[in-house]
XYZ file of C-alpha atoms in Angstrom:
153
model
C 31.908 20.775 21.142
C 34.153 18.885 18.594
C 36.666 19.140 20.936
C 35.290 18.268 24.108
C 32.942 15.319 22.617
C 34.287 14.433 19.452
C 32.716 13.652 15.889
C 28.349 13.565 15.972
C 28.342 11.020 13.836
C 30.652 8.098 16.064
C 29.570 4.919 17.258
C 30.834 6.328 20.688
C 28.102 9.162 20.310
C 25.386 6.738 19.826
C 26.252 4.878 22.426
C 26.440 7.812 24.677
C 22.912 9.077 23.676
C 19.417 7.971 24.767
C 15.809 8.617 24.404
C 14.258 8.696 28.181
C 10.953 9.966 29.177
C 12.347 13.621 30.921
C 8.749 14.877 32.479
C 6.248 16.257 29.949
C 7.779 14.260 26.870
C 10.256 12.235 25.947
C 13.458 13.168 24.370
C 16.695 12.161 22.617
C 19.476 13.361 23.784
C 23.123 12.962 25.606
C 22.637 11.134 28.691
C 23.705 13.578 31.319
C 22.041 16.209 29.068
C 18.790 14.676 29.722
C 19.050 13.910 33.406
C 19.628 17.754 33.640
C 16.707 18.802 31.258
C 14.310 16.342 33.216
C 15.739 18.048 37.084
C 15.447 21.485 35.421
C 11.694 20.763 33.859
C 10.658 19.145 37.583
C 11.267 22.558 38.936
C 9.629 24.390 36.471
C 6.305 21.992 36.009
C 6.004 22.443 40.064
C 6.237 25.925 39.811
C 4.166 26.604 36.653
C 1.744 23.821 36.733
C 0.161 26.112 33.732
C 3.086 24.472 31.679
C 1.864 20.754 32.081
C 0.388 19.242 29.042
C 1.210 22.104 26.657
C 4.993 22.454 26.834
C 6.563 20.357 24.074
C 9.886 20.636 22.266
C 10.563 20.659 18.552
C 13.716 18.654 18.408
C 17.289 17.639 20.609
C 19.052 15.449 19.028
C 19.339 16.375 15.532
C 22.727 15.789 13.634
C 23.076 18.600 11.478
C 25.121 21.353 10.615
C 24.469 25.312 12.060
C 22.501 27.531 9.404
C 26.000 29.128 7.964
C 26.824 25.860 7.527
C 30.349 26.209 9.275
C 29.985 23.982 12.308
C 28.102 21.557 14.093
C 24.493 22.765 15.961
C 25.147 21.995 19.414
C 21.706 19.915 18.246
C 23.902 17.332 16.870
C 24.958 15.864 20.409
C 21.876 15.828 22.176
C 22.963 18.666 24.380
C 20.286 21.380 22.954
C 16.678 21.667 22.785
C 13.416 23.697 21.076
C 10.478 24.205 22.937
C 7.154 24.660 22.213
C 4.270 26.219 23.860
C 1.191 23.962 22.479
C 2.412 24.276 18.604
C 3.806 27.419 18.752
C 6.737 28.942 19.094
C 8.487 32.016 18.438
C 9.935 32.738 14.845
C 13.777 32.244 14.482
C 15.255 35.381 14.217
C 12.149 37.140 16.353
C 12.813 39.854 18.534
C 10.503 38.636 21.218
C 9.740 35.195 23.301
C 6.697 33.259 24.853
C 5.386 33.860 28.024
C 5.832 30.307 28.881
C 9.176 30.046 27.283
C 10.380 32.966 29.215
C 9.606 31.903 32.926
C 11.972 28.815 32.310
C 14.892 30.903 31.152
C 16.014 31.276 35.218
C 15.676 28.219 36.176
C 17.556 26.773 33.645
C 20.243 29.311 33.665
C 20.807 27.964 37.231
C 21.217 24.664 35.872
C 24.416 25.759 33.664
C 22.093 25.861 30.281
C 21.563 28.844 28.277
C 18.977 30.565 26.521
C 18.547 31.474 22.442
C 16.446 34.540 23.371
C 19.620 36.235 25.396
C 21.536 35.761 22.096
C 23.298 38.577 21.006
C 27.079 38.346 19.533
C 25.916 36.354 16.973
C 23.357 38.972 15.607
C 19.924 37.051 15.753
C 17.929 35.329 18.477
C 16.501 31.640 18.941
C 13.821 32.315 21.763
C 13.199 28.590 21.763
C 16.279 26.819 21.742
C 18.376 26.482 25.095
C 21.356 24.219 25.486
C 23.806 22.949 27.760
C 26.697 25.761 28.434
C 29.900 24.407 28.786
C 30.603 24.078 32.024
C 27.640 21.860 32.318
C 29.408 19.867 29.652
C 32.237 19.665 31.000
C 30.922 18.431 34.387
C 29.054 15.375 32.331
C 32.669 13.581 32.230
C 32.165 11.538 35.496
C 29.297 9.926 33.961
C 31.051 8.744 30.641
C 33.417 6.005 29.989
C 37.497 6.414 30.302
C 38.709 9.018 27.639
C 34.866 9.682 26.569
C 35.595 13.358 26.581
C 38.934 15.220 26.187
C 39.521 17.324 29.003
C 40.660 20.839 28.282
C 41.533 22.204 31.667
């Protein structure tokens, strides 16, 4: 993400992140990022009406650095999220989800975002956290100013 969006930290990334109400709650996070979370949450809440009032999330915007330490969580440009179910939410590392967490996991798939829980070449799972893949990235450059992100086609 480096690449394609640049340093976390930059003026230009604050100026390219918001906090907008996106159904259930509101959030902080990349623009296009959140017009896509609150599309993909419309779909589910009218599906799973079950969902309104205790689906929450536990963070999207967070500037920090991945739990090795190595890189950047995707976190850190608004393009990732951690839901809740009420307060809970599954254990990092667990080898299981939630029930509510796991009847999202289609619908946002079909949005271009993908799930912790489905995590495997990095040897744990995050059954909570879902983010923006990169395509879906990519296809946020329409929406930015000239040379906002670097292409790499």
């Amino acid at each position: 993400m480096m690449a394609l969006l640049g340093d976390p930290n930059s003026q230009r990334m604050k100026g390219l992140t918001a906090t907008e109400s996106v159904g259930p709650f509101r959030a902080t996070g990349l623009k296009p990022a959140l017009a896509s979370l609150r599309s993909v949450l419309a779909t589910v809440l009218r599906k799973y009406p079950t969902l309104n009032g205790i689906l929450g999330y536990n963070g999207m915007h967070l500037i920090r650095k991945t739990r090795n330490g190595a890189s950047y969580s995707n976190h850190s440009w608004g393009i990732a999220i951690d839901f809740v179910i009420g307060v809970d939410a599954p254990p990092y590392g667990a080898g299981y989800s939630m029930r509510g967490l796991d009847v999202m996991v289609p619908h946002f798939h079909r949005a271009g975002w993908y799930w912790g829980g489905g995590y495997r070449s990095i040897g744990r799972k995050d059954a909570m956290h879902f983010e923006c893949g990169l395509a879906l990235v990519r296809s946020f450059h329409p929406h930015f100013p000239s040379k906002a992100l670097i292409s790499l086609s």
